[in-house]
CSV table of C-alpha atoms in Angstrom, one decimal:
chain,number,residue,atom,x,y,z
A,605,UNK,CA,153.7,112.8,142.5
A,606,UNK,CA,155.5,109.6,142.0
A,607,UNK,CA,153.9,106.9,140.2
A,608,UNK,CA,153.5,103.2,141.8
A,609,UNK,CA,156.4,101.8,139.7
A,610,UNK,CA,158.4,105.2,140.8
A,611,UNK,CA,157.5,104.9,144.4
A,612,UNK,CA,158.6,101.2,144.5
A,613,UNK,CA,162.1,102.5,142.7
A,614,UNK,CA,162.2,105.0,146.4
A,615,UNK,CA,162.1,102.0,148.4
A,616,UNK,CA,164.4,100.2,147.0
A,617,UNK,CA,166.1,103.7,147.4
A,618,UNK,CA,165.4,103.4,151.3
A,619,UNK,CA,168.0,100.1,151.1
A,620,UNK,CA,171.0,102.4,150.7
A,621,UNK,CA,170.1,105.1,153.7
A,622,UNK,CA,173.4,104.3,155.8
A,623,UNK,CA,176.0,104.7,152.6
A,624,UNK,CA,173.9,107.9,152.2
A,625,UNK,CA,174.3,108.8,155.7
A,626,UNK,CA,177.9,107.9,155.5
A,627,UNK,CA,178.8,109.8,152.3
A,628,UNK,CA,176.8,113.2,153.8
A,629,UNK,CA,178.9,112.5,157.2
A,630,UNK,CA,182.0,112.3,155.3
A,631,UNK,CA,181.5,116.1,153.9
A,632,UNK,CA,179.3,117.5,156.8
A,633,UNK,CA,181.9,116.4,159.7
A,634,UNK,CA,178.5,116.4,161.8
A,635,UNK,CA,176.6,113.1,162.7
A,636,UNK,CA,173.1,115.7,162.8
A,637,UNK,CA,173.7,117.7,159.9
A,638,UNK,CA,174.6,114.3,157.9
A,639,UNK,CA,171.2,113.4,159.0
A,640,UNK,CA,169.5,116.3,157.8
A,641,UNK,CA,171.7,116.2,154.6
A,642,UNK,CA,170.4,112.3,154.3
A,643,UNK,CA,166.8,113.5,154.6
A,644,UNK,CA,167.0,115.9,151.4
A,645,UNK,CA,169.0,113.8,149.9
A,646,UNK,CA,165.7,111.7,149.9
A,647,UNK,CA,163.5,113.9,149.2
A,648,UNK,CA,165.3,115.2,146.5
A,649,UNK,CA,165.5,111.6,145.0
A,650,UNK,CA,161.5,111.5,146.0
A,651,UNK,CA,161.0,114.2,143.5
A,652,UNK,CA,163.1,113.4,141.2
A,653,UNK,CA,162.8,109.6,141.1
A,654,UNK,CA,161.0,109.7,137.6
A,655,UNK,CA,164.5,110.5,135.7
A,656,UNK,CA,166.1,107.4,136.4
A,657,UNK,CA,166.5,105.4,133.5
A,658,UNK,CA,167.9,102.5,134.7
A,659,UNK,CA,166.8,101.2,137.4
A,660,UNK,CA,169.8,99.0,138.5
A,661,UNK,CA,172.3,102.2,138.6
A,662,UNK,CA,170.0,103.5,141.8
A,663,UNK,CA,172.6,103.3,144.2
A,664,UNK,CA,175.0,105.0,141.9
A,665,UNK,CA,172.2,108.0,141.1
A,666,UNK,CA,171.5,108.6,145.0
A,667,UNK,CA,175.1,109.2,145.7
A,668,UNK,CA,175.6,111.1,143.3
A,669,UNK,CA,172.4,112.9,144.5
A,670,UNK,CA,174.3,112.5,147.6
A,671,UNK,CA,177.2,114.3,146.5
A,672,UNK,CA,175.3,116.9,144.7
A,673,UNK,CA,173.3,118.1,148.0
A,674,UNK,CA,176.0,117.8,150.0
A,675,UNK,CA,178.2,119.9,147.7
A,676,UNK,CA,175.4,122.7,147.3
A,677,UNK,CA,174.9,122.7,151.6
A,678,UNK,CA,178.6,123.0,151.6
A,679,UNK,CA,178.9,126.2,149.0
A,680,UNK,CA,176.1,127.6,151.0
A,681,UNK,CA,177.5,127.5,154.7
A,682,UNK,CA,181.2,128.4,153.2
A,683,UNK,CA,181.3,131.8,154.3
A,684,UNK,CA,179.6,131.2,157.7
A,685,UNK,CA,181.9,128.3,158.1
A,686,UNK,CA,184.9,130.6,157.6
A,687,UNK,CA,183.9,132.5,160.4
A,688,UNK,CA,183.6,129.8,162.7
A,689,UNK,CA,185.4,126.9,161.4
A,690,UNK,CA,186.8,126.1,164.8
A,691,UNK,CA,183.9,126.5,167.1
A,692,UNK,CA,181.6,124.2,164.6
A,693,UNK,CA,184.4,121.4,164.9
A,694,UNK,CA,184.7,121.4,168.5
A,695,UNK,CA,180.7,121.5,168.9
A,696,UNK,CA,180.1,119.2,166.9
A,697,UNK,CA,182.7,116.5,168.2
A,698,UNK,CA,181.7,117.2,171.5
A,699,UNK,CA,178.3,116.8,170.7
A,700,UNK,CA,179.5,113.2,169.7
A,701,UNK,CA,182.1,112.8,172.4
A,702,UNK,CA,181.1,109.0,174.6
A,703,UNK,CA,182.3,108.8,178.0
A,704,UNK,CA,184.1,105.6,177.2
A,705,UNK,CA,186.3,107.5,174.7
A,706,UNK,CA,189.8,108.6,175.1
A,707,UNK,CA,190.6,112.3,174.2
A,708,UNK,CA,193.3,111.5,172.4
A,709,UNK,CA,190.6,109.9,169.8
A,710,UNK,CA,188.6,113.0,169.7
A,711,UNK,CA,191.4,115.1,168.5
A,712,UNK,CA,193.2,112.8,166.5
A,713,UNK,CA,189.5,112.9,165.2
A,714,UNK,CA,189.0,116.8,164.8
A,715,UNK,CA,192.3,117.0,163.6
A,716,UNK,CA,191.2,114.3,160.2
A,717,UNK,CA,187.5,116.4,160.0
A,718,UNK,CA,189.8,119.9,159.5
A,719,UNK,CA,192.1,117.8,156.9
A,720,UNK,CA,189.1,116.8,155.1
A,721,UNK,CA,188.0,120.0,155.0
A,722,UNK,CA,190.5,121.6,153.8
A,723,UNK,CA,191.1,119.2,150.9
A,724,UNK,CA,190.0,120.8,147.2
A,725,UNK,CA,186.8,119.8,146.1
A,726,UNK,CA,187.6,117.7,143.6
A,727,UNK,CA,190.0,115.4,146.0
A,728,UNK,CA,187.9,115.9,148.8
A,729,UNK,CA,184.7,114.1,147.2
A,730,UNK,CA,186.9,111.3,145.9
A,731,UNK,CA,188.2,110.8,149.5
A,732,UNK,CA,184.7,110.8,151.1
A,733,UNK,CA,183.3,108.8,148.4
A,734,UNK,CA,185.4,106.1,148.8
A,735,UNK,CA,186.7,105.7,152.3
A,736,UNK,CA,182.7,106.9,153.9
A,737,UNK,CA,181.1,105.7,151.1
A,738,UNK,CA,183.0,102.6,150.2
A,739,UNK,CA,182.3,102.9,146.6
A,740,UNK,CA,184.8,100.8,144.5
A,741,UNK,CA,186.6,102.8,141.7
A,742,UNK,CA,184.6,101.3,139.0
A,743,UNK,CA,181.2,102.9,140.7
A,744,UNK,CA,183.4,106.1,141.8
A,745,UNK,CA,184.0,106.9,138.4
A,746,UNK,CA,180.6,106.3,137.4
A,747,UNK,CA,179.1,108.4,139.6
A,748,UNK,CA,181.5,111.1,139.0
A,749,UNK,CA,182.0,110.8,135.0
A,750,UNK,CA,186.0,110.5,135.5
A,751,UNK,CA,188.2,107.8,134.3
A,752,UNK,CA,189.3,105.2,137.1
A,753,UNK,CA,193.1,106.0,136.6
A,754,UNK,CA,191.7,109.6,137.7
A,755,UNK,CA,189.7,108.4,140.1
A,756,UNK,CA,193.2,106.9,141.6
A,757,UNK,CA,195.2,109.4,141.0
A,758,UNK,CA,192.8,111.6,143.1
A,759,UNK,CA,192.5,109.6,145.8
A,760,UNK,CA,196.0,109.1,146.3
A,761,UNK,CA,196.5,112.4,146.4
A,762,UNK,CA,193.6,113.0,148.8
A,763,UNK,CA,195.2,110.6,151.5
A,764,UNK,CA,198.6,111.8,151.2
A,765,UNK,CA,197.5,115.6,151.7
A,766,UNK,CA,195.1,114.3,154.6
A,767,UNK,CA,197.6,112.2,156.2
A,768,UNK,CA,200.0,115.3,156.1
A,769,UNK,CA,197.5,117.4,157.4
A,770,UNK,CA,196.8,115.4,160.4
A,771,UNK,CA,200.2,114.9,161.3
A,772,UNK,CA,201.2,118.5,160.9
A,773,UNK,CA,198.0,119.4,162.8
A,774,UNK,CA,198.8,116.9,165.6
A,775,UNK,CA,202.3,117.6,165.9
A,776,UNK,CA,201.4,121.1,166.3
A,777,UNK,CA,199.2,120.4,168.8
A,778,UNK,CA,201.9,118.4,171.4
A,779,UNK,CA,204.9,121.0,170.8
A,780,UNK,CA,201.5,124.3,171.4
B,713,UNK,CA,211.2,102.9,154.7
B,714,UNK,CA,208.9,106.5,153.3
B,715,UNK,CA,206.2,104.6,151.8
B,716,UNK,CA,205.9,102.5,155.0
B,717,UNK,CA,205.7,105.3,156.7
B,718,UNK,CA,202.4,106.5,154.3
B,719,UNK,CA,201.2,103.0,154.5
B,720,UNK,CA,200.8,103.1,158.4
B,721,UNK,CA,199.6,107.0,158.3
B,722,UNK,CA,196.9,105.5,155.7
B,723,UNK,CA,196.2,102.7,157.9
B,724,UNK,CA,196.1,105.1,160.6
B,725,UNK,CA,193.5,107.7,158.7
B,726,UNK,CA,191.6,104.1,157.6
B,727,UNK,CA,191.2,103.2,161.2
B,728,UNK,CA,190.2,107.2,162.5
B,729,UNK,CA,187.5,107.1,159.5
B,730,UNK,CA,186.5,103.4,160.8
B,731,UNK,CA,185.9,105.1,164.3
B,732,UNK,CA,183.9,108.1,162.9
B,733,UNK,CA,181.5,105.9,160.9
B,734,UNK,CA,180.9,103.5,163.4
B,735,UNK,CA,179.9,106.2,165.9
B,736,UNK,CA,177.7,108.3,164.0
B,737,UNK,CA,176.2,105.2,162.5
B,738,UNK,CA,175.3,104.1,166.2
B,739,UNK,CA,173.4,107.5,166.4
B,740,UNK,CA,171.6,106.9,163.3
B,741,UNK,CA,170.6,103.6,163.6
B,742,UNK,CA,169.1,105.1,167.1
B,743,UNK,CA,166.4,107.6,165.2
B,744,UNK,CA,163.8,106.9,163.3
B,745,UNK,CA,165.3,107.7,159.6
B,746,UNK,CA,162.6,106.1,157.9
B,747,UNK,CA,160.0,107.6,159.7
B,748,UNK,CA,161.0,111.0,159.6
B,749,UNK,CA,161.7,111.2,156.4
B,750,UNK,CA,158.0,109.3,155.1
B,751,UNK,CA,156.8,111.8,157.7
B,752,UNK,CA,158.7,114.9,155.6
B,753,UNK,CA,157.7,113.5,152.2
B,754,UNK,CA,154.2,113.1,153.4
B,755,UNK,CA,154.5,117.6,154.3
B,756,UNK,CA,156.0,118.2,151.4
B,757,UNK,CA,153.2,116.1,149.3
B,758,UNK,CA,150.4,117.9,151.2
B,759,UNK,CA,151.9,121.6,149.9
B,760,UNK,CA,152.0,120.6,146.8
B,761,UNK,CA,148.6,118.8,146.2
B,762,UNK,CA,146.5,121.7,145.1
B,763,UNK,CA,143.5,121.7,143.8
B,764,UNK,CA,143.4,120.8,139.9
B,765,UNK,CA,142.0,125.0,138.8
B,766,UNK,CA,144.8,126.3,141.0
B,767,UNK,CA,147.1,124.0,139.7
B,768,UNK,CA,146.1,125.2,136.0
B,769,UNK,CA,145.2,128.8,136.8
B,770,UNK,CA,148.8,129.8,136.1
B,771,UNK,CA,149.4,128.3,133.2
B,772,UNK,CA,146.4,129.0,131.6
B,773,UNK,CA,146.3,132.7,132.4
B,774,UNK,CA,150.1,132.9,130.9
B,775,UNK,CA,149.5,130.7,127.7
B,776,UNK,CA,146.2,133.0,127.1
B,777,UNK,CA,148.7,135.9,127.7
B,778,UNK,CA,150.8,134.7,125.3
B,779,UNK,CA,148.0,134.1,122.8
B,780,UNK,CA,146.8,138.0,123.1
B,781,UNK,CA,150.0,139.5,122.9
B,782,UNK,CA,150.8,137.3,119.7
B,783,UNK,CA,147.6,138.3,118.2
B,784,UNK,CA,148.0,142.2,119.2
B,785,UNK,CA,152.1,141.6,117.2
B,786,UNK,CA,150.2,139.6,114.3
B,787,UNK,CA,147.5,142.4,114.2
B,788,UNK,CA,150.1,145.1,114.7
B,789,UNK,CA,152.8,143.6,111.9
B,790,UNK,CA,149.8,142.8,109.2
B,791,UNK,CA,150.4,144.9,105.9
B,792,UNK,CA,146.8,147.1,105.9
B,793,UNK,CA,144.9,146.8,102.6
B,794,UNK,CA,142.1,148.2,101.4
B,795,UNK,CA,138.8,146.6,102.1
B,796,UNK,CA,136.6,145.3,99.2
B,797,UNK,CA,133.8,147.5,98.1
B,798,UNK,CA,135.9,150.9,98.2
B,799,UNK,CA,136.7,150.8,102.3
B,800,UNK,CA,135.9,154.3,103.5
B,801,UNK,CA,134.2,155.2,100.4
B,802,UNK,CA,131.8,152.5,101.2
B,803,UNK,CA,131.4,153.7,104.6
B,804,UNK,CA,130.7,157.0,103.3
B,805,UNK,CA,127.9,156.0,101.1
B,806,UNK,CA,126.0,153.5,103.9
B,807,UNK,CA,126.3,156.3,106.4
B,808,UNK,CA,125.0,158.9,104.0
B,809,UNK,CA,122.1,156.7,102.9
B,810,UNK,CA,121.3,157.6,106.7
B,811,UNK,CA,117.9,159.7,107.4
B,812,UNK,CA,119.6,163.1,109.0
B,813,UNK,CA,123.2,162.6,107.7
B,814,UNK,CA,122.5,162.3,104.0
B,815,UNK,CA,121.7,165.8,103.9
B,816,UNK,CA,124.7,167.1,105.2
B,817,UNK,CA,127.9,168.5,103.1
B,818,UNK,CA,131.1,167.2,104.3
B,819,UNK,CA,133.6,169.8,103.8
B,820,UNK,CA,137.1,168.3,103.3
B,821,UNK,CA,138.8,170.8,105.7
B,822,UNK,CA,135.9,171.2,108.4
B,823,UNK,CA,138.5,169.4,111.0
B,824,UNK,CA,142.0,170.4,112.0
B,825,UNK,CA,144.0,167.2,110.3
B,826,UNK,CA,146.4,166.7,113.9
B,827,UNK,CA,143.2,166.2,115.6
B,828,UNK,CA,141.6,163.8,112.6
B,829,UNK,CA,142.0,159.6,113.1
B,830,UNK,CA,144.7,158.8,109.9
B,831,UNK,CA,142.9,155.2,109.2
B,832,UNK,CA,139.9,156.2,106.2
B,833,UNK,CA,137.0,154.8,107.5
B,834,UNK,CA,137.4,156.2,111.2
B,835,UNK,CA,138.1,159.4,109.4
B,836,UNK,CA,134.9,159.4,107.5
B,837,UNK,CA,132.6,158.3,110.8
B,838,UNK,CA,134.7,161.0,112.9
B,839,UNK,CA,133.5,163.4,110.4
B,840,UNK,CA,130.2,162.9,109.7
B,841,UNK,CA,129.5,162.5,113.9
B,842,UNK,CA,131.6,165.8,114.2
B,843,UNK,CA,129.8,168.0,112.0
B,844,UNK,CA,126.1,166.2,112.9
B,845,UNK,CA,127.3,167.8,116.4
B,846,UNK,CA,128.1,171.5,114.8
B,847,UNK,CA,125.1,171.7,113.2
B,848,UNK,CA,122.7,170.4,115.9
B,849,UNK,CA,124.8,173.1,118.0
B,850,UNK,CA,124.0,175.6,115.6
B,851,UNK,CA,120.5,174.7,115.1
B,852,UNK,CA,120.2,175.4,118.5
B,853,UNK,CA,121.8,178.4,118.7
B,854,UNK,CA,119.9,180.0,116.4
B,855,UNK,CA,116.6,178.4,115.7
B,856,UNK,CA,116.7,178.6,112.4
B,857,UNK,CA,115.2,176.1,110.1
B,858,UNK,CA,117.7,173.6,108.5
B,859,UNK,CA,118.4,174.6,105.1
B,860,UNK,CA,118.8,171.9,102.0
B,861,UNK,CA,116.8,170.4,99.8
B,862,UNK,CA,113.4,169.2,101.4
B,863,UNK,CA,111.3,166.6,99.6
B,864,UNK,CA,107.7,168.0,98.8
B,865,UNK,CA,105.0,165.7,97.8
B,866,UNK,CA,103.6,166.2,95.0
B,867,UNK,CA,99.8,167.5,95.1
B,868,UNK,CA,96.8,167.0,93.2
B,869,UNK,CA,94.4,170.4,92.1
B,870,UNK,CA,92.0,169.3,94.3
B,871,UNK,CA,94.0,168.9,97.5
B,872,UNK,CA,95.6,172.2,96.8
B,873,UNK,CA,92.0,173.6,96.8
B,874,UNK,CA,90.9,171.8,99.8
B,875,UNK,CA,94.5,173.3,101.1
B,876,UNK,CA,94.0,177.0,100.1
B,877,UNK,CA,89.7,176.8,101.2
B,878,UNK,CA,90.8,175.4,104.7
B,879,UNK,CA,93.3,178.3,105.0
B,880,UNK,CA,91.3,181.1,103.8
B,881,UNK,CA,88.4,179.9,106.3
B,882,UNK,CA,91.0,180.1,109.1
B,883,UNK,CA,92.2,183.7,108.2
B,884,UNK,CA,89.0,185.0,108.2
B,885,UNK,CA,88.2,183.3,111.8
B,886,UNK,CA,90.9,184.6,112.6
B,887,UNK,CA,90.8,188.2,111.4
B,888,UNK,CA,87.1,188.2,112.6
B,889,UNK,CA,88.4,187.1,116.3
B,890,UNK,CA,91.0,190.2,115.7
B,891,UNK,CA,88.5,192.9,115.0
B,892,UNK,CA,86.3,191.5,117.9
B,893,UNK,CA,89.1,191.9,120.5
B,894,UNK,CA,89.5,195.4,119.5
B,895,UNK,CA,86.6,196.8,119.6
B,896,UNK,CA,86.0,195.1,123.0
């Protein structure tokens, strides 16, 4: 049970719900299952709010929370995923699909969620990180315990192999 | 002209991602976040305020656990000495002092030795209740009167007179009572 000081510390917590929502988006690829990720992301951070030290590094803490949770859903739906990779990415865009919207967005769309996907681990929470999450590299590097150069490094990597990805997959959709 | 080329994929993947947030943002903003997740914390809480001896029975039962089992190892690891005053030999002579077993003979090799406790003074008491059984057995068995030493009193010359008169009177009462029944 939080204390008063602690339970202030989760409100201020509360301030940073849509970067959480963002970063859990960027690795779930669904709007609903980012939301469920967001909500143990703050309960976990409810329970665990006493171990913050410094109280100006919250947002930092939570996203790396974030990334923590998001990381441990992911290892857990791996194999199912593996199984139905294709059927969970079309759900879930058409789940999110507004009449207004052009197709062409949707799969340019589903093709970037697969190259995300498919990224390494490592690359992949850099790239979420930073273009969901906009963390600068200073914070990114922080909240991962790499070097900024690394940090970099990684990233550039990460859009190059997405980039690649999305055109291959997009290509390879107009020629099929 | 090739890092153009990444610079507009880039700005291309910047603008998808852009799209993506904004959308699902939309849908957020739309629920409640704040209330479902007081409204999760608020469950959760509820499991896991217990009452305070529930809360404590487990850790009380397994630190007094702990306690017995490291008092059973320092119990079970202590070197075994001899206790003051002789140990078993001490035992021996406050259970002998005892009315009915001071006047029995322990024989060393009454008991089998597999079937004997090894520690002294557990020996001693397993003997002396042992053969207090035999004998009462045997007593039994045969009615016969205990043998051993018995303590007399000493008399004086009267009382031994007053003894032998009170006797003689009855022998003759009863002799008398004897003759009487046969001639009848």
């Amino acid at each position: 049970m939080p204390t008063e000081e602690e339970g202030k510390l989760f409100e201020d917590m509360m301030a940073f719900k849509e970067d959480v929502f963002l970063v859990c988006l960027g690795f779930s690829r669904d709007p609903s299952d980012a939301e469920d990720l967001t909500q143990d992301v703050y309960l976990r951070a409810y329970r665990n709010v006493g171990r913050i030290h410094t109280p100006y590094a919250v947002k930092e803490w939570l996203l790396r929370v974030a990334r923590n949770t998001c990381l441990d859903h992911q290892k857990k739906k791996r194999i199912v995923r593996m199984f139905h990779e294709r059927t969970s990415v079309s759900a879930s865009l058409s789940g999110m699909e507004a009449p207004s919207d052009p197709a062409e967005t949707n799969e340019r769309l589903k093709a970037l969620k697969q190259a995300i996907c498919r990224l390494p681990k490592k690359l992949r929470e850099v790239f979420v990180l930073r273009l969901y999450g906009d963390i600068s590299y200073q914070e990114l590097a922080r909240t991962l315990g790499i070097k900024e150069g690394t940090v970099m490094s990684r990233l550039n990597r990460a859009r190059k192999a997405v980039a690649d990805s999305v055109k291959e997959e997009l290509d390879g959709r107009k020629t099929g | 002209m090739g890092e153009k080329q990444d610079d507009r994929a880039f700005e291309d993947i910047a603008g998808l991602i852009r799209e993506d947030k904004e959308r699902a943002l939309e849908r957020f903003r739309k629920g409640d976040f704040d209330q479902k997740i007081r409204a999760r914390i608020a469950a959760v809480s509820d499991g896991e305020r217990r009452p305070l001896v529930r809360r404590l029975l487990v850790p009380v039962s397994v630190v007094l656990l702990f306690m017995v089992a490291a008092g059973a190892l320092l119990l079970l690891s202590r070197r075994r000495t001899t206790a003051p005053l002789g140990g078993p030999g001490r035992m021996m002579t406050v259970l002998g002092g005892l009315p009915g077993i001071s006047e029995l003979a322990l024989p060393k090799e009454a008991i089998p030795p597999a079937t004997m406790p090894t520690s002294g003074a557990a020996r001693t008491v397993w003997t002396v209740l042992t053969l207090a059984i035999e004998q009462k057995e045997a007593e039994e068995k045969k009615s016969v009167v205990p043998t051993g030493p018995i303590k007399v009193p000493r008399l004086s010359l009267e009382k031994k007179m007053e003894i032998l008169f009170k006797d003689k009177v009855i022998e003759r009462v009863l002799v008398s009572i004897l003759r009487k029944s046969e001639e009848v």
